[in-house]
Amino acid sequence: MTALLPLAYGYVRDDLLSNRDPRVCDKILRAAAKSLGYALGTVFHERGAEGTTLPPVFIDLVQECRRARACTVLTLPGHLSGASVCHRVLLAILEARAEAAIQEVRP
């Protein structure tokens, strides 16, 4: 019998990819999840969060983490920066609302 791995989700800001195919980022996050001992669920792609109080796809991510009780979100370096909300606020929201933490992985 195979044990179930803990669930993680991914979060990527597509506007920060600089000509990188989003599918490549998904593969990077999947490989990182596997090496860290997680099963990666959906990778949430934020197209751009300018002009919003909270990035809308980030809100969806928090709700899904809460629903599924996933405690880890994998992302690429800097993908929680540059939003209109400080990345510390986003981390606090994720922790308080979903009891989840961000882990940045290097490509």
PDB file of N, CA and C in Angstrom:
ATOM      1  N   MET A   1       0.842  -1.170   0.000  1.00  0.00           N
ATOM      2  CA  MET A   1       0.000   0.000   0.000  1.00  0.00           C
ATOM      3  C   MET A   1       0.896   1.244   0.000  1.00  0.00           C
ATOM      4  N   THR A   2       0.560   2.202  -0.827  1.00  0.00           N
ATOM      5  CA  THR A   2       1.321   3.433  -0.927  1.00  0.00           C
ATOM      6  C   THR A   2       0.667   4.508  -0.068  1.00  0.00           C
ATOM      7  N   ALA A   3       1.493   5.183   0.712  1.00  0.00           N
ATOM      8  CA  ALA A   3       0.973   6.264   1.548  1.00  0.00           C
ATOM      9  C   ALA A   3       0.665   7.481   0.684  1.00  0.00           C
ATOM     10  N   LEU A   4      -0.378   8.206   1.051  1.00  0.00           N
ATOM     11  CA  LEU A   4      -0.711   9.433   0.350  1.00  0.00           C
ATOM     12  C   LEU A   4       0.249  10.537   0.776  1.00  0.00           C
ATOM     13  N   LEU A   5       0.713  11.289  -0.199  1.00  0.00           N
ATOM     14  CA  LEU A   5       1.600  12.403   0.096  1.00  0.00           C
ATOM     15  C   LEU A   5       0.772  13.615   0.515  1.00  0.00           C
ATOM     16  N   PRO A   6       1.324  14.490   1.350  1.00  0.00           N
ATOM     17  CA  PRO A   6       0.596  15.706   1.696  1.00  0.00           C
ATOM     18  C   PRO A   6       0.395  16.569   0.448  1.00  0.00           C
ATOM     19  N   LEU A   7      -0.715  17.281   0.420  1.00  0.00           N
ATOM     20  CA  LEU A   7      -1.093  18.078  -0.733  1.00  0.00           C
ATOM     21  C   LEU A   7      -0.474  19.469  -0.675  1.00  0.00           C
ATOM     22  N   ALA A   8       0.030  19.914  -1.809  1.00  0.00           N
ATOM     23  CA  ALA A   8       0.508  21.289  -1.969  1.00  0.00           C
ATOM     24  C   ALA A   8      -0.123  21.852  -3.237  1.00  0.00           C
ATOM     25  N   TYR A   9      -0.233  23.160  -3.275  1.00  0.00           N
ATOM     26  CA  TYR A   9      -0.688  23.852  -4.476  1.00  0.00           C
ATOM     27  C   TYR A   9       0.440  24.744  -4.974  1.00  0.00           C
ATOM     28  N   GLY A  10       0.300  25.183  -6.220  1.00  0.00           N
ATOM     29  CA  GLY A  10       1.278  26.094  -6.790  1.00  0.00           C
ATOM     30  C   GLY A  10       0.654  27.453  -7.051  1.00  0.00           C
ATOM     31  N   TYR A  11       1.505  28.481  -7.063  1.00  0.00           N
ATOM     32  CA  TYR A  11       1.057  29.838  -7.368  1.00  0.00           C
ATOM     33  C   TYR A  11       2.117  30.510  -8.226  1.00  0.00           C
ATOM     34  N   VAL A  12       1.701  31.012  -9.395  1.00  0.00           N
ATOM     35  CA  VAL A  12       2.623  31.639 -10.336  1.00  0.00           C
ATOM     36  C   VAL A  12       1.995  32.926 -10.862  1.00  0.00           C
ATOM     37  N   ARG A  13       2.788  33.972 -10.908  1.00  0.00           N
ATOM     38  CA  ARG A  13       2.363  35.219 -11.543  1.00  0.00           C
ATOM     39  C   ARG A  13       2.843  35.187 -12.983  1.00  0.00           C
ATOM     40  N   ASP A  14       1.939  34.995 -13.925  1.00  0.00           N
ATOM     41  CA  ASP A  14       2.310  34.889 -15.337  1.00  0.00           C
ATOM     42  C   ASP A  14       2.971  36.158 -15.858  1.00  0.00           C
ATOM     43  N   ASP A  15       2.631  37.310 -15.278  1.00  0.00           N
ATOM     44  CA  ASP A  15       3.239  38.558 -15.732  1.00  0.00           C
ATOM     45  C   ASP A  15       4.714  38.671 -15.349  1.00  0.00           C
ATOM     46  N   LEU A  16       5.202  37.778 -14.498  1.00  0.00           N
ATOM     47  CA  LEU A  16       6.612  37.789 -14.089  1.00  0.00           C
ATOM     48  C   LEU A  16       7.438  36.710 -14.781  1.00  0.00           C
ATOM     49  N   LEU A  17       6.854  35.992 -15.718  1.00  0.00           N
ATOM     50  CA  LEU A  17       7.540  34.848 -16.311  1.00  0.00           C
ATOM     51  C   LEU A  17       8.601  35.221 -17.344  1.00  0.00           C
ATOM     52  N   SER A  18       8.569  36.405 -17.898  1.00  0.00           N
ATOM     53  CA  SER A  18       9.537  36.862 -18.899  1.00  0.00           C
ATOM     54  C   SER A  18       9.781  35.829 -19.998  1.00  0.00           C
ATOM     55  N   ASN A  19       8.756  35.653 -20.810  1.00  0.00           N
ATOM     56  CA  ASN A  19       8.799  34.767 -21.979  1.00  0.00           C
ATOM     57  C   ASN A  19       8.925  33.290 -21.643  1.00  0.00           C
ATOM     58  N   ARG A  20       8.704  32.906 -20.422  1.00  0.00           N
ATOM     59  CA  ARG A  20       8.749  31.487 -20.074  1.00  0.00           C
ATOM     60  C   ARG A  20       7.349  30.915 -20.194  1.00  0.00           C
ATOM     61  N   ASP A  21       7.241  29.786 -20.815  1.00  0.00           N
ATOM     62  CA  ASP A  21       5.965  29.106 -20.996  1.00  0.00           C
ATOM     63  C   ASP A  21       5.415  28.705 -19.622  1.00  0.00           C
ATOM     64  N   PRO A  22       4.159  29.054 -19.310  1.00  0.00           N
ATOM     65  CA  PRO A  22       3.582  28.673 -18.013  1.00  0.00           C
ATOM     66  C   PRO A  22       3.640  27.170 -17.753  1.00  0.00           C
ATOM     67  N   ARG A  23       3.585  26.361 -18.807  1.00  0.00           N
ATOM     68  CA  ARG A  23       3.663  24.902 -18.613  1.00  0.00           C
ATOM     69  C   ARG A  23       5.025  24.484 -18.086  1.00  0.00           C
ATOM     70  N   VAL A  24       6.069  25.239 -18.455  1.00  0.00           N
ATOM     71  CA  VAL A  24       7.415  24.955 -17.938  1.00  0.00           C
ATOM     72  C   VAL A  24       7.446  25.212 -16.434  1.00  0.00           C
ATOM     73  N   CYS A  25       6.815  26.298 -16.004  1.00  0.00           N
ATOM     74  CA  CYS A  25       6.750  26.605 -14.573  1.00  0.00           C
ATOM     75  C   CYS A  25       5.983  25.524 -13.818  1.00  0.00           C
ATOM     76  N   ASP A  26       4.904  25.044 -14.415  1.00  0.00           N
ATOM     77  CA  ASP A  26       4.152  23.954 -13.789  1.00  0.00           C
ATOM     78  C   ASP A  26       5.038  22.728 -13.606  1.00  0.00           C
ATOM     79  N   LYS A  27       5.842  22.409 -14.611  1.00  0.00           N
ATOM     80  CA  LYS A  27       6.755  21.257 -14.516  1.00  0.00           C
ATOM     81  C   LYS A  27       7.791  21.470 -13.423  1.00  0.00           C
ATOM     82  N   ILE A  28       8.304  22.698 -13.316  1.00  0.00           N
ATOM     83  CA  ILE A  28       9.274  23.010 -12.266  1.00  0.00           C
ATOM     84  C   ILE A  28       8.652  22.801 -10.891  1.00  0.00           C
ATOM     85  N   LEU A  29       7.436  23.301 -10.719  1.00  0.00           N
ATOM     86  CA  LEU A  29       6.760  23.149  -9.426  1.00  0.00           C
ATOM     87  C   LEU A  29       6.425  21.693  -9.141  1.00  0.00           C
ATOM     88  N   ARG A  30       6.025  20.940 -10.163  1.00  0.00           N
ATOM     89  CA  ARG A  30       5.739  19.501  -9.961  1.00  0.00           C
ATOM     90  C   ARG A  30       6.990  18.742  -9.521  1.00  0.00           C
ATOM     91  N   ALA A  31       8.115  19.025 -10.183  1.00  0.00           N
ATOM     92  CA  ALA A  31       9.367  18.364  -9.827  1.00  0.00           C
ATOM     93  C   ALA A  31       9.790  18.740  -8.406  1.00  0.00           C
ATOM     94  N   ALA A  32       9.625  20.008  -8.057  1.00  0.00           N
ATOM     95  CA  ALA A  32       9.975  20.452  -6.707  1.00  0.00           C
ATOM     96  C   ALA A  32       9.076  19.787  -5.674  1.00  0.00           C
ATOM     97  N   ALA A  33       7.786  19.719  -5.966  1.00  0.00           N
ATOM     98  CA  ALA A  33       6.849  19.077  -5.042  1.00  0.00           C
ATOM     99  C   ALA A  33       7.239  17.620  -4.811  1.00  0.00           C
ATOM    100  N   LYS A  34       7.548  16.930  -5.886  1.00  0.00           N
ATOM    101  CA  LYS A  34       7.929  15.522  -5.768  1.00  0.00           C
ATOM    102  C   LYS A  34       9.185  15.370  -4.917  1.00  0.00           C
ATOM    103  N   SER A  35      10.178  16.223  -5.158  1.00  0.00           N
ATOM    104  CA  SER A  35      11.427  16.110  -4.397  1.00  0.00           C
ATOM    105  C   SER A  35      11.248  16.496  -2.930  1.00  0.00           C
ATOM    106  N   LEU A  36      10.245  17.327  -2.637  1.00  0.00           N
ATOM    107  CA  LEU A  36       9.978  17.737  -1.264  1.00  0.00           C
ATOM    108  C   LEU A  36       8.969  16.822  -0.553  1.00  0.00           C
ATOM    109  N   GLY A  37       8.442  15.837  -1.282  1.00  0.00           N
ATOM    110  CA  GLY A  37       7.516  14.887  -0.673  1.00  0.00           C
ATOM    111  C   GLY A  37       6.065  15.322  -0.667  1.00  0.00           C
ATOM    112  N   TYR A  38       5.667  16.145  -1.645  1.00  0.00           N
ATOM    113  CA  TYR A  38       4.282  16.600  -1.760  1.00  0.00           C
ATOM    114  C   TYR A  38       3.650  16.069  -3.034  1.00  0.00           C
ATOM    115  N   ALA A  39       2.341  15.982  -3.012  1.00  0.00           N
ATOM    116  CA  ALA A  39       1.559  15.785  -4.228  1.00  0.00           C
ATOM    117  C   ALA A  39       1.078  17.174  -4.625  1.00  0.00           C
ATOM    118  N   LEU A  40       1.408  17.614  -5.836  1.00  0.00           N
ATOM    119  CA  LEU A  40       1.016  18.953  -6.269  1.00  0.00           C
ATOM    120  C   LEU A  40      -0.347  18.901  -6.922  1.00  0.00           C
ATOM    121  N   GLY A  41      -1.253  19.693  -6.391  1.00  0.00           N
ATOM    122  CA  GLY A  41      -2.585  19.832  -6.986  1.00  0.00           C
ATOM    123  C   GLY A  41      -2.521  20.874  -8.094  1.00  0.00           C
ATOM    124  N   THR A  42      -3.472  21.731  -8.133  1.00  0.00           N
ATOM    125  CA  THR A  42      -3.559  22.777  -9.145  1.00  0.00           C
ATOM    126  C   THR A  42      -2.455  23.811  -8.962  1.00  0.00           C
ATOM    127  N   VAL A  43      -1.945  24.309 -10.086  1.00  0.00           N
ATOM    128  CA  VAL A  43      -1.073  25.478 -10.056  1.00  0.00           C
ATOM    129  C   VAL A  43      -1.949  26.665 -10.442  1.00  0.00           C
ATOM    130  N   PHE A  44      -2.091  27.600  -9.534  1.00  0.00           N
ATOM    131  CA  PHE A  44      -2.914  28.782  -9.749  1.00  0.00           C
ATOM    132  C   PHE A  44      -2.084  29.832 -10.475  1.00  0.00           C
ATOM    133  N   HIS A  45      -2.583  30.305 -11.611  1.00  0.00           N
ATOM    134  CA  HIS A  45      -1.875  31.292 -12.430  1.00  0.00           C
ATOM    135  C   HIS A  45      -2.571  32.640 -12.334  1.00  0.00           C
ATOM    136  N   GLU A  46      -1.840  33.614 -11.814  1.00  0.00           N
ATOM    137  CA  GLU A  46      -2.326  34.997 -11.725  1.00  0.00           C
ATOM    138  C   GLU A  46      -1.807  35.732 -12.954  1.00  0.00           C
ATOM    139  N   ARG A  47      -2.693  36.284 -13.747  1.00  0.00           N
ATOM    140  CA  ARG A  47      -2.270  36.972 -14.976  1.00  0.00           C
ATOM    141  C   ARG A  47      -1.594  38.299 -14.689  1.00  0.00           C
ATOM    142  N   GLY A  48      -2.008  38.977 -13.687  1.00  0.00           N
ATOM    143  CA  GLY A  48      -1.466  40.276 -13.292  1.00  0.00           C
ATOM    144  C   GLY A  48      -2.367  40.847 -12.237  1.00  0.00           C
ATOM    145  N   ALA A  49      -1.779  41.407 -11.212  1.00  0.00           N
ATOM    146  CA  ALA A  49      -2.578  41.815 -10.065  1.00  0.00           C
ATOM    147  C   ALA A  49      -2.588  43.325  -9.866  1.00  0.00           C
ATOM    148  N   GLU A  50      -2.182  44.080 -10.866  1.00  0.00           N
ATOM    149  CA  GLU A  50      -2.144  45.528 -10.713  1.00  0.00           C
ATOM    150  C   GLU A  50      -3.555  46.079 -10.537  1.00  0.00           C
ATOM    151  N   GLY A  51      -3.670  47.061  -9.658  1.00  0.00           N
ATOM    152  CA  GLY A  51      -4.939  47.737  -9.485  1.00  0.00           C
ATOM    153  C   GLY A  51      -5.951  47.014  -8.610  1.00  0.00           C
ATOM    154  N   THR A  52      -5.566  45.892  -8.037  1.00  0.00           N
ATOM    155  CA  THR A  52      -6.499  45.192  -7.157  1.00  0.00           C
ATOM    156  C   THR A  52      -5.966  45.220  -5.737  1.00  0.00           C
ATOM    157  N   THR A  53      -6.883  45.195  -4.791  1.00  0.00           N
ATOM    158  CA  THR A  53      -6.467  45.173  -3.399  1.00  0.00           C
ATOM    159  C   THR A  53      -5.794  43.842  -3.083  1.00  0.00           C
ATOM    160  N   LEU A  54      -6.469  42.774  -3.372  1.00  0.00           N
ATOM    161  CA  LEU A  54      -5.895  41.434  -3.241  1.00  0.00           C
ATOM    162  C   LEU A  54      -5.966  40.760  -4.602  1.00  0.00           C
ATOM    163  N   PRO A  55      -4.880  40.114  -5.014  1.00  0.00           N
ATOM    164  CA  PRO A  55      -4.928  39.419  -6.315  1.00  0.00           C
ATOM    165  C   PRO A  55      -6.048  38.379  -6.321  1.00  0.00           C
ATOM    166  N   PRO A  56      -6.930  38.411  -7.318  1.00  0.00           N
ATOM    167  CA  PRO A  56      -8.108  37.536  -7.316  1.00  0.00           C
ATOM    168  C   PRO A  56      -7.787  36.046  -7.325  1.00  0.00           C
ATOM    169  N   VAL A  57      -6.783  35.634  -8.064  1.00  0.00           N
ATOM    170  CA  VAL A  57      -6.446  34.207  -8.099  1.00  0.00           C
ATOM    171  C   VAL A  57      -5.808  33.787  -6.773  1.00  0.00           C
ATOM    172  N   PHE A  58      -5.103  34.703  -6.126  1.00  0.00           N
ATOM    173  CA  PHE A  58      -4.552  34.415  -4.799  1.00  0.00           C
ATOM    174  C   PHE A  58      -5.680  34.118  -3.820  1.00  0.00           C
ATOM    175  N   ILE A  59      -6.766  34.885  -3.907  1.00  0.00           N
ATOM    176  CA  ILE A  59      -7.929  34.632  -3.043  1.00  0.00           C
ATOM    177  C   ILE A  59      -8.488  33.236  -3.313  1.00  0.00           C
ATOM    178  N   ASP A  60      -8.580  32.855  -4.592  1.00  0.00           N
ATOM    179  CA  ASP A  60      -9.036  31.502  -4.940  1.00  0.00           C
ATOM    180  C   ASP A  60      -8.109  30.450  -4.338  1.00  0.00           C
ATOM    181  N   LEU A  61      -6.808  30.710  -4.402  1.00  0.00           N
ATOM    182  CA  LEU A  61      -5.818  29.784  -3.831  1.00  0.00           C
ATOM    183  C   LEU A  61      -6.032  29.614  -2.330  1.00  0.00           C
ATOM    184  N   VAL A  62      -6.206  30.704  -1.621  1.00  0.00           N
ATOM    185  CA  VAL A  62      -6.434  30.634  -0.171  1.00  0.00           C
ATOM    186  C   VAL A  62      -7.683  29.813   0.136  1.00  0.00           C
ATOM    187  N   GLN A  63      -8.757  30.067  -0.608  1.00  0.00           N
ATOM    188  CA  GLN A  63      -9.998  29.311  -0.385  1.00  0.00           C
ATOM    189  C   GLN A  63      -9.805  27.823  -0.653  1.00  0.00           C
ATOM    190  N   GLU A  64      -9.063  27.488  -1.707  1.00  0.00           N
ATOM    191  CA  GLU A  64      -8.835  26.074  -2.020  1.00  0.00           C
ATOM    192  C   GLU A  64      -7.944  25.411  -0.975  1.00  0.00           C
ATOM    193  N   CYS A  65      -6.917  26.107  -0.523  1.00  0.00           N
ATOM    194  CA  CYS A  65      -6.059  25.552   0.538  1.00  0.00           C
ATOM    195  C   CYS A  65      -6.884  25.273   1.792  1.00  0.00           C
ATOM    196  N   ARG A  66      -7.762  26.183   2.098  1.00  0.00           N
ATOM    197  CA  ARG A  66      -8.619  26.006   3.278  1.00  0.00           C
ATOM    198  C   ARG A  66      -9.556  24.823   3.090  1.00  0.00           C
ATOM    199  N   ARG A  67     -10.182  24.740   1.916  1.00  0.00           N
ATOM    200  CA  ARG A  67     -11.127  23.650   1.642  1.00  0.00           C
ATOM    201  C   ARG A  67     -10.431  22.291   1.707  1.00  0.00           C
ATOM    202  N   ALA A  68      -9.253  22.199   1.091  1.00  0.00           N
ATOM    203  CA  ALA A  68      -8.556  20.919   0.984  1.00  0.00           C
ATOM    204  C   ALA A  68      -7.596  20.654   2.151  1.00  0.00           C
ATOM    205  N   ARG A  69      -7.456  21.654   3.022  1.00  0.00           N
ATOM    206  CA  ARG A  69      -6.541  21.543   4.159  1.00  0.00           C
ATOM    207  C   ARG A  69      -5.103  21.303   3.709  1.00  0.00           C
ATOM    208  N   ALA A  70      -4.737  21.947   2.614  1.00  0.00           N
ATOM    209  CA  ALA A  70      -3.351  21.896   2.137  1.00  0.00           C
ATOM    210  C   ALA A  70      -2.559  22.927   2.922  1.00  0.00           C
ATOM    211  N   CYS A  71      -1.399  22.548   3.410  1.00  0.00           N
ATOM    212  CA  CYS A  71      -0.649  23.458   4.276  1.00  0.00           C
ATOM    213  C   CYS A  71       0.561  24.086   3.584  1.00  0.00           C
ATOM    214  N   THR A  72       0.769  23.781   2.308  1.00  0.00           N
ATOM    215  CA  THR A  72       1.939  24.309   1.606  1.00  0.00           C
ATOM    216  C   THR A  72       1.551  24.811   0.224  1.00  0.00           C
ATOM    217  N   VAL A  73       2.116  25.964  -0.122  1.00  0.00           N
ATOM    218  CA  VAL A  73       1.990  26.526  -1.460  1.00  0.00           C
ATOM    219  C   VAL A  73       3.394  26.717  -2.009  1.00  0.00           C
ATOM    220  N   LEU A  74       3.641  26.162  -3.167  1.00  0.00           N
ATOM    221  CA  LEU A  74       4.941  26.303  -3.819  1.00  0.00           C
ATOM    222  C   LEU A  74       4.855  27.409  -4.866  1.00  0.00           C
ATOM    223  N   THR A  75       5.882  28.224  -4.928  1.00  0.00           N
ATOM    224  CA  THR A  75       5.931  29.297  -5.897  1.00  0.00           C
ATOM    225  C   THR A  75       7.373  29.546  -6.303  1.00  0.00           C
ATOM    226  N   LEU A  76       7.542  30.359  -7.324  1.00  0.00           N
ATOM    227  CA  LEU A  76       8.873  30.744  -7.774  1.00  0.00           C
ATOM    228  C   LEU A  76       9.299  32.015  -7.033  1.00  0.00           C
ATOM    229  N   PRO A  77      10.600  32.246  -6.890  1.00  0.00           N
ATOM    230  CA  PRO A  77      11.062  33.440  -6.174  1.00  0.00           C
ATOM    231  C   PRO A  77      10.477  34.722  -6.761  1.00  0.00           C
ATOM    232  N   GLY A  78       9.984  35.578  -5.881  1.00  0.00           N
ATOM    233  CA  GLY A  78       9.466  36.873  -6.288  1.00  0.00           C
ATOM    234  C   GLY A  78       8.029  36.909  -6.747  1.00  0.00           C
ATOM    235  N   HIS A  79       7.359  35.780  -6.783  1.00  0.00           N
ATOM    236  CA  HIS A  79       6.004  35.758  -7.323  1.00  0.00           C
ATOM    237  C   HIS A  79       4.943  36.252  -6.343  1.00  0.00           C
ATOM    238  N   LEU A  80       5.333  36.548  -5.114  1.00  0.00           N
ATOM    239  CA  LEU A  80       4.414  37.217  -4.197  1.00  0.00           C
ATOM    240  C   LEU A  80       4.803  38.681  -4.025  1.00  0.00           C
ATOM    241  N   SER A  81       5.818  39.108  -4.742  1.00  0.00           N
ATOM    242  CA  SER A  81       6.232  40.513  -4.704  1.00  0.00           C
ATOM    243  C   SER A  81       5.569  41.242  -5.864  1.00  0.00           C
ATOM    244  N   GLY A  82       5.563  42.538  -5.802  1.00  0.00           N
ATOM    245  CA  GLY A  82       5.085  43.328  -6.927  1.00  0.00           C
ATOM    246  C   GLY A  82       3.590  43.500  -7.011  1.00  0.00           C
ATOM    247  N   ALA A  83       2.842  42.847  -6.165  1.00  0.00           N
ATOM    248  CA  ALA A  83       1.395  43.067  -6.149  1.00  0.00           C
ATOM    249  C   ALA A  83       1.127  44.372  -5.412  1.00  0.00           C
ATOM    250  N   SER A  84      -0.077  44.869  -5.512  1.00  0.00           N
ATOM    251  CA  SER A  84      -0.393  46.115  -4.827  1.00  0.00           C
ATOM    252  C   SER A  84      -0.412  45.930  -3.308  1.00  0.00           C
ATOM    253  N   VAL A  85      -0.446  44.707  -2.865  1.00  0.00           N
ATOM    254  CA  VAL A  85      -0.417  44.392  -1.444  1.00  0.00           C
ATOM    255  C   VAL A  85       0.954  43.823  -1.119  1.00  0.00           C
ATOM    256  N   CYS A  86       1.517  44.251  -0.024  1.00  0.00           N
ATOM    257  CA  CYS A  86       2.825  43.757   0.416  1.00  0.00           C
ATOM    258  C   CYS A  86       2.798  42.236   0.540  1.00  0.00           C
ATOM    259  N   HIS A  87       3.888  41.596   0.118  1.00  0.00           N
ATOM    260  CA  HIS A  87       3.918  40.129   0.173  1.00  0.00           C
ATOM    261  C   HIS A  87       3.784  39.612   1.597  1.00  0.00           C
ATOM    262  N   ARG A  88       4.181  40.378   2.587  1.00  0.00           N
ATOM    263  CA  ARG A  88       4.014  39.951   3.984  1.00  0.00           C
ATOM    264  C   ARG A  88       2.533  39.842   4.341  1.00  0.00           C
ATOM    265  N   VAL A  89       1.745  40.745   3.786  1.00  0.00           N
ATOM    266  CA  VAL A  89       0.299  40.696   4.019  1.00  0.00           C
ATOM    267  C   VAL A  89      -0.284  39.437   3.372  1.00  0.00           C
ATOM    268  N   LEU A  90       0.159  39.138   2.140  1.00  0.00           N
ATOM    269  CA  LEU A  90      -0.326  37.930   1.466  1.00  0.00           C
ATOM    270  C   LEU A  90       0.045  36.680   2.258  1.00  0.00           C
ATOM    271  N   LEU A  91       1.270  36.636   2.773  1.00  0.00           N
ATOM    272  CA  LEU A  91       1.686  35.484   3.581  1.00  0.00           C
ATOM    273  C   LEU A  91       0.839  35.374   4.845  1.00  0.00           C
ATOM    274  N   ALA A  92       0.564  36.506   5.477  1.00  0.00           N
ATOM    275  CA  ALA A  92      -0.245  36.500   6.697  1.00  0.00           C
ATOM    276  C   ALA A  92      -1.671  36.029   6.416  1.00  0.00           C
ATOM    277  N   ILE A  93      -2.234  36.462   5.289  1.00  0.00           N
ATOM    278  CA  ILE A  93      -3.583  36.026   4.914  1.00  0.00           C
ATOM    279  C   ILE A  93      -3.604  34.524   4.680  1.00  0.00           C
ATOM    280  N   LEU A  94      -2.622  34.027   3.954  1.00  0.00           N
ATOM    281  CA  LEU A  94      -2.558  32.590   3.674  1.00  0.00           C
ATOM    282  C   LEU A  94      -2.429  31.795   4.971  1.00  0.00           C
ATOM    283  N   GLU A  95      -1.598  32.280   5.874  1.00  0.00           N
ATOM    284  CA  GLU A  95      -1.408  31.567   7.137  1.00  0.00           C
ATOM    285  C   GLU A  95      -2.658  31.637   8.019  1.00  0.00           C
ATOM    286  N   ALA A  96      -3.244  32.818   8.130  1.00  0.00           N
ATOM    287  CA  ALA A  96      -4.398  32.989   9.020  1.00  0.00           C
ATOM    288  C   ALA A  96      -5.661  32.320   8.482  1.00  0.00           C
ATOM    289  N   ARG A  97      -5.912  32.440   7.193  1.00  0.00           N
ATOM    290  CA  ARG A  97      -7.144  31.917   6.607  1.00  0.00           C
ATOM    291  C   ARG A  97      -7.091  30.438   6.258  1.00  0.00           C
ATOM    292  N   ALA A  98      -5.887  29.967   5.875  1.00  0.00           N
ATOM    293  CA  ALA A  98      -5.806  28.584   5.406  1.00  0.00           C
ATOM    294  C   ALA A  98      -4.785  27.740   6.180  1.00  0.00           C
ATOM    295  N   GLU A  99      -4.113  28.350   7.153  1.00  0.00           N
ATOM    296  CA  GLU A  99      -3.079  27.648   7.903  1.00  0.00           C
ATOM    297  C   GLU A  99      -2.043  27.025   6.964  1.00  0.00           C
ATOM    298  N   ALA A 100      -1.687  27.784   5.937  1.00  0.00           N
ATOM    299  CA  ALA A 100      -0.720  27.306   4.940  1.00  0.00           C
ATOM    300  C   ALA A 100       0.453  28.273   4.864  1.00  0.00           C
ATOM    301  N   ALA A 101       1.561  27.763   4.373  1.00  0.00           N
ATOM    302  CA  ALA A 101       2.771  28.557   4.249  1.00  0.00           C
ATOM    303  C   ALA A 101       3.289  28.468   2.813  1.00  0.00           C
ATOM    304  N   ILE A 102       4.011  29.484   2.421  1.00  0.00           N
ATOM    305  CA  ILE A 102       4.631  29.535   1.085  1.00  0.00           C
ATOM    306  C   ILE A 102       6.035  28.965   1.164  1.00  0.00           C
ATOM    307  N   GLN A 103       6.383  28.228   0.153  1.00  0.00           N
ATOM    308  CA  GLN A 103       7.763  27.750  -0.007  1.00  0.00           C
ATOM    309  C   GLN A 103       8.214  28.111  -1.413  1.00  0.00           C
ATOM    310  N   GLU A 104       9.227  28.965  -1.520  1.00  0.00           N
ATOM    311  CA  GLU A 104       9.757  29.324  -2.836  1.00  0.00           C
ATOM    312  C   GLU A 104      10.731  28.251  -3.293  1.00  0.00           C
ATOM    313  N   VAL A 105      10.629  27.911  -4.571  1.00  0.00           N
ATOM    314  CA  VAL A 105      11.533  26.916  -5.145  1.00  0.00           C
ATOM    315  C   VAL A 105      12.295  27.552  -6.301  1.00  0.00           C
ATOM    316  N   ARG A 106      13.526  27.210  -6.440  1.00  0.00           N
ATOM    317  CA  ARG A 106      14.370  27.742  -7.527  1.00  0.00           C
ATOM    318  C   ARG A 106      14.213  26.881  -8.753  1.00  0.00           C
ATOM    319  N   PRO A 107      14.100  27.539  -9.922  1.00  0.00           N
ATOM    320  CA  PRO A 107      14.012  26.756 -11.171  1.00  0.00           C
ATOM    321  C   PRO A 107      15.304  26.002 -11.461  1.00  0.00           C
TER     322      PRO A 107
END
